Short mmCIF file of C-alpha atoms in Angstrom, two decimals:
data_model
loop_
_atom_site.label_atom_id
_atom_site.label_comp_id
_atom_site.label_asym_id
_atom_site.label_seq_id
_atom_site.Cartn_x
_atom_site.Cartn_y
_atom_site.Cartn_z
CA MET A 1 65.89 32.05 -27.70
CA LYS A 2 67.13 29.60 -25.13
CA THR A 3 65.46 26.59 -26.79
CA LYS A 4 66.97 27.61 -30.10
CA LYS A 5 70.47 27.59 -28.59
CA ILE A 6 69.91 24.14 -27.12
CA LEU A 7 68.63 22.86 -30.46
CA VAL A 8 71.70 24.21 -32.25
CA ALA A 9 73.96 22.57 -29.66
CA ILE A 10 72.19 19.23 -30.07
CA LEU A 11 72.45 19.51 -33.84
CA ILE A 12 76.21 20.21 -33.67
CA ILE A 13 76.78 17.30 -31.30
CA GLY A 14 74.71 15.10 -33.62
CA ILE A 15 76.75 16.08 -36.67
CA ILE A 16 80.05 15.52 -34.86
CA GLY A 17 78.76 12.18 -33.58
CA ALA A 18 77.70 11.05 -37.05
CA PHE A 19 81.04 12.16 -38.48
CA VAL A 20 83.01 10.26 -35.83
CA ALA A 21 80.85 7.15 -36.31
CA TYR A 22 81.38 7.31 -40.06
CA LYS A 23 85.15 7.69 -39.59
CA ILE A 24 85.28 4.70 -37.24
CA TYR A 25 83.14 2.61 -39.59
CA ASN A 26 85.47 3.38 -42.48
CA LYS A 27 88.69 3.10 -40.50
CA PRO A 28 91.42 2.05 -42.95
CA HIS A 29 93.49 -1.10 -42.69
CA VAL A 30 96.98 -0.79 -41.24
CA ASN A 31 99.43 0.37 -43.88
CA VAL A 32 102.27 -2.11 -43.41
CA GLY A 33 104.71 -0.15 -45.55
CA ASP A 34 104.40 3.05 -43.52
CA THR A 35 104.25 1.49 -40.08
CA LYS A 36 107.34 0.80 -38.04
CA SER A 37 107.77 -2.92 -37.40
CA ASP A 38 107.16 -4.22 -33.88
CA ILE A 39 109.68 -7.06 -34.09
CA THR A 40 112.68 -7.78 -36.32
CA LEU A 41 114.09 -11.32 -36.51
CA THR A 42 115.26 -14.15 -38.77
CA ALA A 43 113.14 -16.82 -40.45
CA ASN A 44 114.85 -19.49 -38.31
CA LYS A 45 114.07 -17.70 -35.07
CA ILE A 46 110.36 -17.25 -35.78
CA ILE A 47 109.78 -20.85 -36.92
CA ASN A 48 111.68 -22.19 -33.89
CA ASP A 49 109.60 -20.05 -31.55
CA PHE A 50 106.37 -21.32 -33.11
CA SER A 51 107.39 -24.98 -33.21
CA SER A 52 108.68 -25.02 -29.62
CA ASP A 53 105.72 -23.27 -27.99
CA GLU A 54 102.91 -22.20 -30.24
CA SER A 55 100.73 -20.47 -27.64
CA ILE A 56 103.57 -18.27 -26.37
CA ALA A 57 104.55 -17.47 -29.95
CA ASN A 58 100.92 -16.61 -30.71
CA THR A 59 100.83 -14.01 -27.93
CA ASN A 60 104.17 -12.59 -29.03
CA TYR A 61 103.67 -12.44 -32.77
CA LEU A 62 100.00 -12.54 -33.83
CA ASP A 63 98.69 -9.33 -35.40
CA LYS A 64 102.12 -7.73 -35.02
CA ILE A 65 104.03 -6.13 -37.85
CA ILE A 66 107.11 -8.28 -38.18
CA GLU A 67 110.27 -7.93 -40.23
CA VAL A 68 111.71 -11.32 -41.13
CA SER A 69 114.98 -11.85 -42.94
CA GLY A 70 115.87 -15.07 -44.71
CA VAL A 71 116.85 -16.82 -47.91
CA ILE A 72 114.20 -17.26 -50.60
CA SER A 73 113.46 -20.90 -51.40
CA LYS A 74 110.51 -20.33 -53.70
CA VAL A 75 108.82 -17.48 -55.54
CA LYS A 76 105.42 -17.91 -57.12
CA ILE A 77 102.29 -16.06 -58.11
CA GLU A 78 98.90 -17.53 -57.32
CA LYS A 79 95.63 -15.73 -58.11
CA GLU A 80 97.65 -12.60 -59.04
CA LYS A 81 99.22 -12.50 -55.58
CA GLY A 82 102.90 -13.09 -55.00
CA ILE A 83 103.95 -15.68 -52.43
CA ILE A 84 107.52 -15.99 -51.21
CA THR A 85 108.78 -18.92 -49.17
CA LEU A 86 111.71 -18.29 -46.83
CA LYS A 87 113.99 -21.18 -46.00
CA THR A 88 114.39 -22.30 -42.37
CA ASN A 89 116.31 -25.07 -40.65
CA ASP A 90 113.02 -26.74 -39.68
CA ASP A 91 112.24 -29.95 -41.61
CA PHE A 92 108.63 -29.21 -42.43
CA GLY A 93 108.08 -25.54 -41.84
CA SER A 94 109.11 -22.39 -43.60
CA VAL A 95 107.94 -18.79 -43.52
CA LEU A 96 105.24 -18.11 -46.11
CA CYS A 97 105.01 -14.45 -47.08
CA HIS A 98 101.90 -13.39 -48.98
CA LEU A 99 102.81 -10.14 -50.73
CA SER A 100 100.73 -6.99 -51.03
CA ASP A 101 99.56 -5.95 -54.51
CA ASN A 102 102.28 -3.35 -54.53
CA ALA A 103 105.06 -5.81 -53.66
CA THR A 104 103.69 -8.40 -56.13
CA GLN A 105 104.48 -6.02 -58.98
CA LYS A 106 108.14 -6.09 -58.02
CA ILE A 107 108.29 -9.87 -57.69
CA ASN A 108 110.32 -10.27 -60.90
CA LEU A 109 113.30 -8.73 -59.14
CA LEU A 110 113.38 -11.61 -56.65
CA LYS A 111 115.25 -14.86 -57.17
CA GLU A 112 115.61 -18.12 -55.31
CA GLY A 113 118.68 -18.12 -53.07
CA GLN A 114 118.56 -14.37 -52.54
CA THR A 115 118.58 -13.03 -48.97
CA ILE A 116 115.79 -10.56 -48.29
CA THR A 117 113.86 -8.87 -45.53
CA VAL A 118 110.09 -8.96 -45.63
CA LYS A 119 107.74 -6.89 -43.51
CA GLY A 120 104.24 -8.20 -42.92
CA ILE A 121 101.49 -9.06 -40.43
CA CYS A 122 101.78 -12.45 -38.75
CA THR A 123 98.47 -14.38 -38.75
CA GLY A 124 99.77 -17.61 -37.22
CA TYR A 125 101.29 -21.04 -37.70
CA LEU A 126 99.99 -24.05 -39.59
CA MET A 127 102.86 -26.03 -41.11
CA ASP A 128 104.51 -22.73 -41.82
CA VAL A 129 104.53 -19.35 -40.18
CA ILE A 130 102.25 -17.13 -42.24
CA LEU A 131 102.74 -13.44 -42.92
CA VAL A 132 100.21 -11.44 -44.94
CA LYS A 133 100.22 -8.03 -46.64
CA CYS A 134 103.99 -8.26 -46.97
CA GLU A 135 106.26 -5.55 -48.32
CA ILE A 136 109.84 -6.21 -49.39
CA THR A 137 112.20 -4.02 -47.39
CA TYR A 138 115.57 -5.72 -48.27
CA MET B 1 96.27 -25.92 -30.15
CA LYS B 2 99.17 -28.29 -29.68
CA THR B 3 96.84 -31.25 -30.20
CA ILE B 4 95.65 -29.94 -33.54
CA TYR B 5 99.21 -29.63 -34.73
CA THR B 6 100.03 -33.08 -33.39
CA ILE B 7 97.08 -34.54 -35.25
CA LEU B 8 98.21 -32.87 -38.46
CA ILE B 9 101.78 -34.08 -38.05
CA CYS B 10 100.62 -37.62 -37.22
CA PHE B 11 98.47 -37.50 -40.28
CA LEU B 12 101.50 -36.52 -42.33
CA LEU B 13 103.88 -39.02 -40.76
CA ALA B 14 101.39 -41.88 -40.99
CA ASN B 15 101.72 -41.62 -44.73
CA ALA B 16 105.42 -40.82 -44.89
CA THR B 17 106.20 -44.21 -46.39
CA ASN B 18 103.96 -43.57 -49.34
CA ALA B 19 104.82 -40.01 -50.32
CA GLN B 20 103.08 -40.21 -53.67
CA GLU B 21 99.73 -40.66 -51.99
CA ARG B 22 99.77 -37.42 -50.06
CA TYR B 23 98.40 -34.28 -51.68
CA LEU B 24 98.62 -30.88 -50.05
CA THR B 25 98.00 -27.18 -50.53
CA LYS B 26 99.19 -24.29 -48.41
CA ASN B 27 97.24 -21.70 -50.37
CA GLY B 28 93.74 -23.04 -50.21
CA ALA B 29 90.99 -20.45 -50.52
CA VAL B 30 88.06 -20.12 -48.15
CA THR B 31 85.57 -17.27 -48.49
CA PHE B 32 82.59 -16.55 -46.34
CA PHE B 33 79.68 -14.35 -47.13
CA SER B 34 77.05 -12.96 -44.81
CA SER B 35 74.03 -11.34 -46.37
CA ALA B 36 71.91 -9.31 -43.95
CA PRO B 37 69.37 -6.50 -44.40
CA MET B 38 71.83 -3.77 -43.32
CA GLU B 39 74.97 -4.89 -45.09
CA ASP B 40 76.79 -7.69 -46.86
CA ILE B 41 80.02 -8.88 -45.36
CA LYS B 42 82.62 -10.91 -47.20
CA ALA B 43 86.00 -12.19 -46.09
CA ASP B 44 88.73 -14.10 -47.93
CA ASN B 45 91.39 -16.41 -46.64
CA ASN B 46 94.01 -17.62 -49.12
CA GLN B 47 96.35 -19.28 -46.64
CA VAL B 48 94.39 -22.42 -45.83
CA LEU B 49 96.31 -25.65 -45.31
CA SER B 50 94.60 -28.73 -46.65
CA ILE B 51 95.85 -32.30 -46.93
CA VAL B 52 94.29 -35.24 -48.76
CA ASP B 53 95.50 -38.79 -48.35
CA ALA B 54 94.80 -40.38 -51.72
CA SER B 55 95.14 -43.92 -50.38
CA SER B 56 92.34 -43.56 -47.82
CA GLY B 57 90.39 -40.48 -48.92
CA LYS B 58 90.98 -38.78 -45.58
CA MET B 59 91.11 -35.03 -45.51
CA ALA B 60 92.46 -32.54 -42.95
CA ILE B 61 92.13 -28.76 -43.11
CA ALA B 62 93.52 -26.04 -40.85
CA ILE B 63 92.50 -22.39 -41.09
CA LEU B 64 93.98 -19.37 -39.33
CA MET B 65 91.14 -17.08 -38.26
CA LYS B 66 93.33 -13.99 -38.44
CA SER B 67 94.02 -14.72 -42.11
CA PHE B 68 90.47 -13.74 -43.05
CA MET B 69 90.72 -10.41 -44.85
CA PHE B 70 87.74 -8.06 -44.80
CA LYS B 71 87.07 -4.97 -46.85
CA LYS B 72 86.67 -2.83 -43.75
CA ALA B 73 89.24 -2.88 -40.96
CA LEU B 74 86.49 -2.47 -38.36
CA MET B 75 84.67 -5.59 -39.55
CA GLN B 76 87.89 -7.57 -39.33
CA GLU B 77 88.49 -6.26 -35.81
CA HIS B 78 84.97 -7.18 -34.66
CA PHE B 79 85.19 -10.61 -36.27
CA ASN B 80 88.45 -11.42 -34.48
CA GLU B 81 87.75 -9.78 -31.13
CA ASN B 82 84.02 -10.23 -30.56
CA TYR B 83 82.79 -13.16 -32.61
CA VAL B 84 85.37 -15.87 -33.23
CA GLU B 85 87.71 -14.65 -30.43
CA SER B 86 90.76 -15.51 -32.48
CA ASP B 87 93.21 -14.79 -29.65
CA LYS B 88 91.62 -17.65 -27.71
CA PHE B 89 90.83 -19.83 -30.74
CA PRO B 90 93.35 -18.95 -33.47
CA LYS B 91 92.43 -21.88 -35.74
CA ALA B 92 89.45 -23.56 -37.28
CA THR B 93 89.92 -27.15 -38.37
CA PHE B 94 88.14 -29.82 -40.34
CA LYS B 95 89.02 -33.48 -40.30
CA GLY B 96 87.08 -36.12 -42.15
CA ASP B 97 86.61 -38.56 -44.98
CA ILE B 98 85.80 -38.00 -48.62
CA LEU B 99 82.98 -40.51 -49.18
CA ASN B 100 83.26 -42.81 -52.20
CA PHE B 101 86.74 -41.44 -52.88
CA ASP B 102 87.52 -44.33 -55.27
CA THR B 103 84.78 -43.27 -57.66
CA ILE B 104 86.42 -39.89 -58.31
CA LYS B 105 87.90 -39.60 -61.78
CA ASP B 106 89.62 -37.03 -63.92
CA SER B 107 86.40 -35.09 -64.34
CA GLU B 108 84.36 -33.16 -61.81
CA THR B 109 82.65 -35.65 -59.50
CA LYS B 110 80.03 -34.74 -56.93
CA VAL B 111 80.74 -36.34 -53.57
CA GLU B 112 80.21 -35.71 -49.89
CA VAL B 113 82.84 -35.05 -47.28
CA LYS B 114 81.90 -36.14 -43.79
CA GLY B 115 83.78 -35.08 -40.71
CA THR B 116 84.24 -32.82 -37.72
CA MET B 117 84.43 -29.07 -38.06
CA THR B 118 85.90 -27.10 -35.16
CA ILE B 119 85.35 -23.35 -35.03
CA HIS B 120 85.53 -21.09 -31.98
CA GLY B 121 86.56 -24.11 -29.88
CA LYS B 122 83.32 -25.91 -30.65
CA SER B 123 83.22 -29.14 -32.67
CA LYS B 124 80.38 -30.34 -34.80
CA GLU B 125 79.84 -33.27 -37.15
CA ILE B 126 78.94 -32.13 -40.63
CA VAL B 127 78.54 -33.41 -44.17
CA ILE B 128 79.70 -31.05 -46.89
CA PRO B 129 78.93 -31.48 -50.60
CA ALA B 130 82.01 -31.06 -52.78
CA ASN B 131 83.08 -31.28 -56.39
CA ILE B 132 86.34 -33.14 -56.74
CA THR B 133 88.56 -33.66 -59.76
CA ARG B 134 91.42 -36.09 -59.40
CA ASN B 135 94.40 -36.96 -61.55
CA GLU B 136 98.10 -37.75 -61.11
CA ASP B 137 99.19 -34.17 -60.60
CA ASN B 138 96.46 -32.72 -58.48
CA ILE B 139 93.29 -33.16 -56.50
CA LEU B 140 91.00 -30.19 -56.86
CA VAL B 141 88.33 -29.90 -54.18
CA LYS B 142 85.74 -27.14 -54.34
CA GLY B 143 82.25 -26.35 -53.25
CA GLU B 144 80.05 -24.30 -50.99
CA PHE B 145 77.80 -24.84 -48.00
CA ASN B 146 76.02 -22.94 -45.25
CA LEU B 147 77.08 -22.65 -41.63
CA LEU B 148 74.87 -21.61 -38.75
CA VAL B 149 76.67 -19.14 -36.52
CA ALA B 150 74.78 -20.48 -33.50
CA ASP B 151 76.16 -24.00 -34.03
CA TYR B 152 79.59 -22.76 -32.99
CA ASP B 153 78.53 -20.74 -29.92
CA ILE B 154 79.17 -17.46 -31.69
CA GLU B 155 76.88 -14.86 -30.20
CA ILE B 156 75.67 -11.91 -32.20
CA PRO B 157 74.37 -9.08 -30.02
CA GLY B 158 70.88 -7.77 -30.78
CA ALA B 159 72.25 -4.36 -31.78
CA VAL B 160 73.98 -5.76 -34.85
CA ALA B 161 71.51 -8.59 -35.60
CA LYS B 162 70.47 -6.75 -38.76
CA ASN B 163 74.10 -6.51 -39.93
CA ILE B 164 75.17 -10.12 -39.61
CA ALA B 165 73.39 -13.13 -41.07
CA LYS B 166 72.64 -16.15 -38.89
CA LYS B 167 73.47 -18.37 -41.82
CA ILE B 168 76.88 -17.84 -43.41
CA LYS B 169 77.70 -19.03 -46.91
CA VAL B 170 81.16 -20.61 -47.12
CA THR B 171 82.92 -21.24 -50.43
CA PHE B 172 86.12 -23.23 -50.70
CA LYS B 173 88.65 -24.21 -53.32
CA PHE B 174 91.72 -26.34 -52.60
CA ASN B 175 94.09 -27.33 -55.36
CA HIS B 176 96.16 -30.09 -53.77
CA LYS B 177 99.49 -31.04 -55.31
CA PRO B 178 101.57 -34.15 -54.59
CA TYR B 179 103.62 -33.41 -51.50
CA LYS B 180 107.34 -33.91 -51.78
CA LYS B 181 110.06 -32.78 -49.47
#
């Protein structure tokens, strides 16, 4: 009787363990649209922060959900993904926003010169500050 | 990291007088694929910066590690935190020369690109085969090659050795356009 109880307990723990492991393995990606942004700023501010001290900017912005507002300088679609460029006062750099599939469908509503707010995940700085999985929040 | 940026900027400025000769893409694609007994892992990066100087055949590439998108969030987390340590080494770079650049015409030409690849803070000289098409409006560079994880001091713990290949297949495609500002 006692051994049976122990066996049942082990079995239950095993099932729970397997379930938890499966859940962790299949953990979904962050849903940018539903998550509150960590930082809200302008396109000028983020490019200035990255060009003045990249390593500090990396610690502040990388992997964070960031809302950036700015004026659109270019709208294009490449490989079925929308890419929006936000103007900055930096000579070389701009903010490149790679849109989510959802936001790409609404790309026709966007025009050059329009002021918008984009929410996305910052992955870093090359010539431009790059945001991925962006949603348009206006 | 500052030095990498400085190198890139120098590279750009060095050619500032001859703007027509500089070709660039900000949306280059790099994909890597690991095939192991337990699972296949694939990640895409469509935000790669690549510059070709058409007067000298020099090429410079910068890749943000955090821009690699995986199917599973957990894989992406492990890749960034445990393997490439992207907080410490946010970028991978390649800097080199396209060999026999002058022979490349308006049809796909097989050439080799020789240079230094830096991943995970570790630099290594490599030669990569590439197919390049060149005309007035663009320089298209594509190809694939294999990377050994061990060459870049990336350690894979024994527990997941069956999940991650030691040899990673990398595919790339950069469609450079003339750079004008």
